[in-house]
Amino acid sequence: MSPRPDLGPKPHLGYTASLIDRAAHRRDEAAALAADPRAAAYLVGGELIITRRRGERGDPLFPLANALSLAPARESVLLGFLDGAPRFGLGIGKEDAEALKARDDEFLVTDLRTIAVQGLVAPEHLPPIAEAKALLAWHARHRFCANCGAATNPVEGGWKRECPSCKTEHFPRTDPVVIMLAVKGERCLLGRSARFASAMWSCLAGFVEPGENIEEAVRREVHEEAGITCGRVDYFASQPWPFPMSLMIGCHAEALTTDIRVDRAELEGARWFEREEVALMLLRRHPDGLGTPPPVAIAHHIIRAWVEGEADRFA
Ligand SMILES: [Zn+2]
């Protein structure tokens, strides 16, 4: 077995390690907490996050009264508390977000992926922004009762919607997605989707289906997308992925076969990569410019962990 490459210090996984105390027992106080002078809010307009320019970076946290003066809030959610100060997420209209984007000298308005990858806000803001964006996306898509069709009302700081007609309670959803690296000895299986940046290769991924556990979803997705049969599946780590409201469940899987059959509806390509080649991709030193997803994404960490020998029990 070849020596493990030195990839340097481990980067932080984006959207994780939130400093917010969610304090679920205080959610019914949301209306009163909005009057707290320490209350502050993140502003979300669809995919766009509003930040106030502070040098090269943006400050995404606005005093609540200030945030409410910038655009009408379609939805307000109580994210929790930071050092006792209430933190809210405000959903504004896309057209209002676009209007703030036009005030380019004051505001830096862009999508969350760009903010995260380019480090446009301090890292501690990413988890509460992810929380706000996912929760507000749920509200935007669940205004009517799935049981009877009546308009529903948000309650408990935005953590539930109630139907006044049939009394059904609706709770925010999180969609589980498995994202996995199939490995066999000194090689791992990477794929590329047509929507990826050019030359980027990544883990395979897919939604967990009803009646399926994580291991079964991993084996099914790898087989569907690349025709590879997997045996043992090991959980690695997970990551909230607010696009719009997923939980990425990262795994390593032991490949039992090697002949690839790519599902062209899902992937543009899939192939085996040697460990040393993947190390060069992680380090952005690949001779042909091939690369992996950035450190903000869990795929980077799953791939890196294997390169560094953390999944060698499959070798
Ligand atoms: Zn109903």
Short mmCIF file of C-alpha atoms and ligand atoms in Angstrom, two decimals:
data_model
loop_
_atom_site.label_atom_id
_atom_site.label_comp_id
_atom_site.label_asym_id
_atom_site.label_seq_id
_atom_site.Cartn_x
_atom_site.Cartn_y
_atom_site.Cartn_z
CA MET A 1 0.00 0.00 0.00
CA SER A 2 1.35 3.42 -0.95
CA PRO A 3 2.09 6.07 1.71
CA ARG A 4 -0.80 8.39 2.47
CA PRO A 5 -0.46 11.86 0.93
CA ASP A 6 -0.26 14.86 3.24
CA LEU A 7 -3.26 17.05 2.50
CA GLY A 8 -2.64 19.57 5.30
CA PRO A 9 -5.06 20.61 8.04
CA LYS A 10 -8.64 19.40 7.76
CA PRO A 11 -11.00 22.13 6.51
CA HIS A 12 -14.30 22.98 8.19
CA LEU A 13 -17.47 21.37 6.85
CA GLY A 14 -19.89 24.10 5.77
CA TYR A 15 -23.26 24.71 7.48
CA THR A 16 -22.27 22.64 10.54
CA ALA A 17 -21.34 23.50 14.16
CA SER A 18 -24.16 26.01 14.72
CA LEU A 19 -23.77 28.35 17.69
CA ILE A 20 -27.54 28.87 17.85
CA ASP A 21 -29.48 27.51 20.83
CA ARG A 22 -32.73 26.46 19.17
CA ALA A 23 -34.62 26.55 22.50
CA ALA A 24 -37.68 24.79 21.06
CA HIS A 25 -39.62 25.36 24.31
CA ARG A 26 -39.59 29.14 23.63
CA ARG A 27 -40.91 29.06 20.07
CA ASP A 28 -44.43 30.06 21.12
CA GLU A 29 -42.92 33.33 22.47
CA ALA A 30 -41.74 34.38 18.99
CA ALA A 31 -44.10 37.36 18.68
CA ALA A 32 -43.00 38.83 22.04
CA LEU A 33 -39.33 38.09 21.32
CA ALA A 34 -39.53 40.19 18.15
CA ALA A 35 -39.80 43.24 20.45
CA ASP A 36 -36.47 42.39 22.15
CA PRO A 37 -34.01 45.18 21.21
CA ARG A 38 -31.29 42.52 20.73
CA ALA A 39 -33.37 40.65 18.16
CA ALA A 40 -31.65 40.27 14.79
CA ALA A 41 -32.53 38.56 11.54
CA TYR A 42 -31.18 36.95 8.39
CA LEU A 43 -32.95 38.01 5.19
CA VAL A 44 -33.69 35.37 2.57
CA GLY A 45 -35.35 36.00 -0.80
CA GLY A 46 -35.74 32.61 -2.47
CA GLU A 47 -32.18 31.52 -3.30
CA LEU A 48 -30.74 34.95 -2.52
CA ILE A 49 -29.22 35.93 0.82
CA ILE A 50 -29.06 39.63 1.69
CA THR A 51 -25.88 40.95 3.32
CA ARG A 52 -24.67 44.46 4.06
CA ARG A 53 -21.25 45.20 2.56
CA ARG A 54 -18.38 45.22 5.05
CA GLY A 55 -15.17 45.40 3.01
CA GLU A 56 -14.65 42.22 1.01
CA ARG A 57 -17.27 40.38 3.04
CA GLY A 58 -20.95 40.86 3.77
CA ASP A 59 -22.65 41.03 7.16
CA PRO A 60 -25.83 38.93 6.84
CA LEU A 61 -27.25 39.72 10.29
CA PHE A 62 -29.50 42.79 10.53
CA PRO A 63 -31.12 44.31 13.64
CA LEU A 64 -34.70 43.05 13.34
CA ALA A 65 -36.29 46.50 13.02
CA ASN A 66 -33.76 47.40 10.33
CA ALA A 67 -34.41 44.14 8.47
CA LEU A 68 -38.17 44.76 8.50
CA SER A 69 -37.61 48.27 7.06
CA LEU A 70 -35.70 46.90 4.04
CA ALA A 71 -38.47 44.73 2.60
CA PRO A 72 -41.85 43.34 3.69
CA ALA A 73 -41.48 39.93 5.36
CA ARG A 74 -43.66 37.22 3.86
CA GLU A 75 -42.69 34.80 6.61
CA SER A 76 -40.83 35.07 9.89
CA VAL A 77 -39.23 32.13 11.71
CA LEU A 78 -37.54 31.99 15.10
CA LEU A 79 -34.18 30.29 14.59
CA GLY A 80 -33.21 30.36 18.29
CA PHE A 81 -30.87 32.39 20.45
CA LEU A 82 -27.25 33.44 20.42
CA ASP A 83 -26.02 34.52 23.86
CA GLY A 84 -29.65 35.10 24.81
CA ALA A 85 -30.40 37.34 21.81
CA PRO A 86 -33.23 36.14 19.56
CA ARG A 87 -32.30 35.27 15.99
CA PHE A 88 -34.93 35.25 13.25
CA GLY A 89 -35.09 34.34 9.60
CA LEU A 90 -37.21 36.60 7.39
CA GLY A 91 -38.47 35.46 4.02
CA ILE A 92 -38.86 38.29 1.53
CA GLY A 93 -40.07 38.33 -2.07
CA LYS A 94 -37.61 37.53 -4.85
CA GLU A 95 -38.38 40.89 -6.47
CA ASP A 96 -37.55 42.68 -3.19
CA ALA A 97 -34.29 40.73 -2.98
CA GLU A 98 -33.48 41.73 -6.56
CA ALA A 99 -34.19 45.39 -5.68
CA LEU A 100 -31.71 45.21 -2.79
CA LYS A 101 -29.20 43.50 -5.09
CA ALA A 102 -29.42 46.55 -7.36
CA ARG A 103 -28.22 48.70 -4.43
CA ASP A 104 -24.78 47.27 -5.06
CA ASP A 105 -22.80 49.84 -3.07
CA GLU A 106 -24.73 49.01 0.15
CA PHE A 107 -25.68 45.36 -0.18
CA LEU A 108 -23.98 42.21 -1.36
CA VAL A 109 -26.80 39.92 -2.49
CA THR A 110 -26.09 36.52 -3.97
CA ASP A 111 -26.96 32.85 -3.64
CA LEU A 112 -25.90 30.79 -0.64
CA ARG A 113 -23.65 28.43 -2.61
CA THR A 114 -21.57 31.37 -3.81
CA ILE A 115 -21.47 32.86 -0.32
CA ALA A 116 -20.32 29.57 1.19
CA VAL A 117 -17.74 28.63 -1.45
CA GLN A 118 -16.22 32.11 -1.66
CA GLY A 119 -16.36 32.77 2.09
CA LEU A 120 -18.40 35.95 1.64
CA VAL A 121 -19.69 35.88 5.24
CA ALA A 122 -17.99 34.81 8.49
CA PRO A 123 -18.28 30.99 8.79
CA GLU A 124 -20.39 31.10 11.98
CA HIS A 125 -23.25 32.65 9.98
CA LEU A 126 -23.55 29.69 7.58
CA PRO A 127 -25.45 27.29 9.92
CA PRO A 128 -28.18 29.79 10.92
CA ILE A 129 -28.51 30.94 7.30
CA ALA A 130 -28.93 27.27 6.30
CA GLU A 131 -31.54 26.84 9.06
CA ALA A 132 -33.42 29.95 7.92
CA LYS A 133 -33.25 29.13 4.21
CA ALA A 134 -34.44 25.53 4.62
CA LEU A 135 -37.28 26.46 6.98
CA LEU A 136 -38.43 29.38 4.83
CA ALA A 137 -38.29 27.19 1.71
CA TRP A 138 -40.62 24.75 3.47
CA HIS A 139 -43.08 27.54 4.28
CA ALA A 140 -43.00 28.82 0.70
CA ARG A 141 -44.03 25.36 -0.58
CA HIS A 142 -46.53 24.39 2.11
CA ARG A 143 -49.08 27.19 2.32
CA PHE A 144 -52.02 24.86 1.85
CA CYS A 145 -53.11 21.82 3.79
CA ALA A 146 -52.03 18.59 2.10
CA ASN A 147 -55.04 16.90 3.71
CA CYS A 148 -57.95 19.20 2.77
CA GLY A 149 -56.53 22.02 0.65
CA ALA A 150 -57.36 24.93 3.00
CA ALA A 151 -54.83 27.71 3.59
CA THR A 152 -52.71 26.95 6.68
CA ASN A 153 -51.30 29.26 9.37
CA PRO A 154 -47.75 29.28 10.76
CA VAL A 155 -47.49 28.86 14.54
CA GLU A 156 -44.73 28.22 17.11
CA GLY A 157 -42.22 30.61 15.61
CA GLY A 158 -42.62 29.02 12.20
CA TRP A 159 -41.91 25.45 13.33
CA LYS A 160 -45.42 24.22 12.54
CA ARG A 161 -48.35 25.08 10.29
CA GLU A 162 -51.90 24.41 11.37
CA CYS A 163 -54.96 23.86 9.20
CA PRO A 164 -57.95 25.86 10.53
CA SER A 165 -60.35 23.65 8.59
CA CYS A 166 -59.40 20.03 9.34
CA LYS A 167 -57.01 20.77 12.25
CA THR A 168 -54.12 18.79 10.71
CA GLU A 169 -50.70 19.90 11.96
CA HIS A 170 -47.88 20.15 9.41
CA PHE A 171 -44.21 20.07 10.42
CA PRO A 172 -41.11 21.22 8.50
CA ARG A 173 -39.57 18.45 6.43
CA THR A 174 -35.98 17.50 5.84
CA ASP A 175 -35.23 15.22 2.90
CA PRO A 176 -32.53 12.58 3.50
CA VAL A 177 -29.98 12.15 0.73
CA VAL A 178 -27.25 9.53 0.72
CA ILE A 179 -23.91 10.65 -0.70
CA MET A 180 -21.28 7.97 -0.95
CA LEU A 181 -17.88 6.98 -2.15
CA ALA A 182 -17.63 3.41 -3.38
CA VAL A 183 -14.08 2.16 -2.90
CA LYS A 184 -12.12 -0.91 -3.94
CA GLY A 185 -8.53 -1.22 -2.80
CA GLU A 186 -6.54 1.74 -4.05
CA ARG A 187 -9.34 3.03 -6.25
CA CYS A 188 -12.58 4.92 -5.70
CA LEU A 189 -15.58 5.55 -7.92
CA LEU A 190 -16.34 9.17 -8.86
CA GLY A 191 -19.00 10.48 -11.18
CA ARG A 192 -19.84 13.69 -12.92
CA SER A 193 -23.19 15.22 -13.54
CA ALA A 194 -23.73 17.40 -16.60
CA ARG A 195 -24.61 20.29 -14.23
CA PHE A 196 -21.21 20.12 -12.45
CA ALA A 197 -18.54 22.72 -13.08
CA SER A 198 -16.30 21.47 -15.87
CA ALA A 199 -13.65 18.96 -14.79
CA MET A 200 -15.26 18.39 -11.38
CA TRP A 201 -15.78 14.80 -10.21
CA SER A 202 -17.64 13.87 -7.06
CA CYS A 203 -19.37 11.21 -4.99
CA LEU A 204 -22.58 9.67 -6.25
CA ALA A 205 -25.72 10.74 -4.39
CA GLY A 206 -29.47 10.28 -4.30
CA PHE A 207 -32.59 10.60 -2.17
CA VAL A 208 -33.43 7.90 0.34
CA GLU A 209 -36.73 6.34 -0.72
CA PRO A 210 -39.67 5.33 1.48
CA GLY A 211 -39.16 1.95 3.12
CA GLU A 212 -35.40 2.00 2.67
CA ASN A 213 -32.58 2.32 5.18
CA ILE A 214 -29.38 4.26 4.57
CA GLU A 215 -27.33 1.21 3.59
CA GLU A 216 -29.96 0.04 1.10
CA ALA A 217 -30.23 3.51 -0.41
CA VAL A 218 -26.43 3.66 -0.86
CA ARG A 219 -26.31 0.26 -2.58
CA ARG A 220 -29.30 1.03 -4.79
CA GLU A 221 -28.00 4.42 -5.93
CA VAL A 222 -24.50 3.15 -6.76
CA HIS A 223 -26.00 0.27 -8.69
CA GLU A 224 -28.55 2.44 -10.54
CA GLU A 225 -26.10 5.17 -11.48
CA ALA A 226 -22.94 3.19 -12.17
CA GLY A 227 -23.86 -0.51 -12.23
CA ILE A 228 -21.53 -1.28 -9.33
CA THR A 229 -22.60 -3.72 -6.61
CA CYS A 230 -21.65 -2.69 -3.07
CA GLY A 231 -21.40 -4.71 0.12
CA ARG A 232 -20.55 -3.12 3.43
CA VAL A 233 -21.61 0.51 3.96
CA ASP A 234 -20.08 2.66 6.70
CA TYR A 235 -21.54 5.95 7.89
CA PHE A 236 -19.02 8.80 7.81
CA ALA A 237 -20.69 12.14 8.65
CA SER A 238 -23.70 14.24 7.71
CA GLN A 239 -24.40 17.79 6.62
CA PRO A 240 -27.46 20.03 6.37
CA TRP A 241 -27.86 20.98 2.72
CA PRO A 242 -30.40 23.80 2.37
CA PHE A 243 -31.00 23.40 -1.42
CA PRO A 244 -33.79 23.45 -0.61
CA MET A 245 -34.04 21.31 2.53
CA SER A 246 -31.92 18.17 2.54
CA LEU A 247 -29.75 16.28 4.97
CA MET A 248 -26.71 14.79 3.26
CA ILE A 249 -25.75 11.44 4.82
CA GLY A 250 -22.14 10.70 3.93
CA CYS A 251 -20.93 7.09 3.62
CA HIS A 252 -18.13 4.91 2.31
CA ALA A 253 -19.18 1.74 0.55
CA GLU A 254 -17.22 -1.39 -0.27
CA ALA A 255 -17.45 -2.07 -4.01
CA LEU A 256 -17.76 -5.78 -4.83
CA THR A 257 -17.62 -5.38 -8.62
CA THR A 258 -15.64 -3.14 -11.00
CA ASP A 259 -17.44 -3.04 -14.36
CA ILE A 260 -19.11 0.36 -14.72
CA ARG A 261 -22.40 0.85 -16.56
CA VAL A 262 -23.28 4.56 -16.45
CA ASP A 263 -26.90 5.69 -16.28
CA ARG A 264 -26.72 8.56 -18.78
CA ALA A 265 -29.96 10.05 -17.47
CA GLU A 266 -28.24 10.63 -14.11
CA LEU A 267 -24.55 11.02 -14.93
CA GLU A 268 -22.38 12.32 -17.71
CA GLY A 269 -19.69 9.87 -16.69
CA ALA A 270 -18.32 7.66 -13.92
CA ARG A 271 -14.92 6.02 -13.56
CA TRP A 272 -12.42 4.58 -11.13
CA PHE A 273 -9.70 6.91 -9.83
CA GLU A 274 -6.43 5.91 -8.18
CA ARG A 275 -5.83 7.28 -4.69
CA GLU A 276 -2.82 9.36 -5.79
CA GLU A 277 -4.76 10.97 -8.61
CA VAL A 278 -7.58 11.91 -6.21
CA ALA A 279 -5.04 13.46 -3.81
CA LEU A 280 -3.89 15.74 -6.65
CA MET A 281 -7.52 16.64 -7.38
CA LEU A 282 -8.15 17.57 -3.72
CA LEU A 283 -4.98 19.68 -3.74
CA ARG A 284 -5.96 21.35 -7.05
CA ARG A 285 -2.73 20.08 -8.62
CA HIS A 286 -4.12 17.60 -11.12
CA PRO A 287 -2.20 17.83 -14.43
CA ASP A 288 -5.44 17.87 -16.47
CA GLY A 289 -7.17 20.29 -14.11
CA LEU A 290 -9.60 17.71 -12.71
CA GLY A 291 -10.98 18.60 -9.29
CA THR A 292 -13.34 17.66 -6.48
CA PRO A 293 -16.10 19.71 -4.80
CA PRO A 294 -14.83 22.45 -2.45
CA PRO A 295 -14.32 21.89 1.31
CA VAL A 296 -17.68 23.49 2.13
CA ALA A 297 -19.35 20.34 0.75
CA ILE A 298 -19.40 16.96 2.48
CA ALA A 299 -18.31 15.21 -0.74
CA HIS A 300 -14.87 16.80 -0.30
CA HIS A 301 -14.60 15.36 3.22
CA ILE A 302 -15.83 11.88 2.24
CA ILE A 303 -13.29 11.72 -0.59
CA ARG A 304 -10.50 13.16 1.52
CA ALA A 305 -11.13 10.73 4.39
CA TRP A 306 -10.65 7.82 2.00
CA VAL A 307 -7.49 9.35 0.48
CA GLU A 308 -6.12 9.76 4.01
CA GLY A 309 -6.79 6.12 4.81
CA GLU A 310 -9.91 6.37 6.97
CA ALA A 311 -11.80 3.84 4.85
CA ASP A 312 -8.95 1.36 4.47
CA ARG A 313 -10.86 -1.39 6.24
CA PHE A 314 -12.34 -2.09 2.80
CA ALA A 315 -8.92 -2.54 1.18
ZN ZN B 1 -56.78 20.75 6.36
#
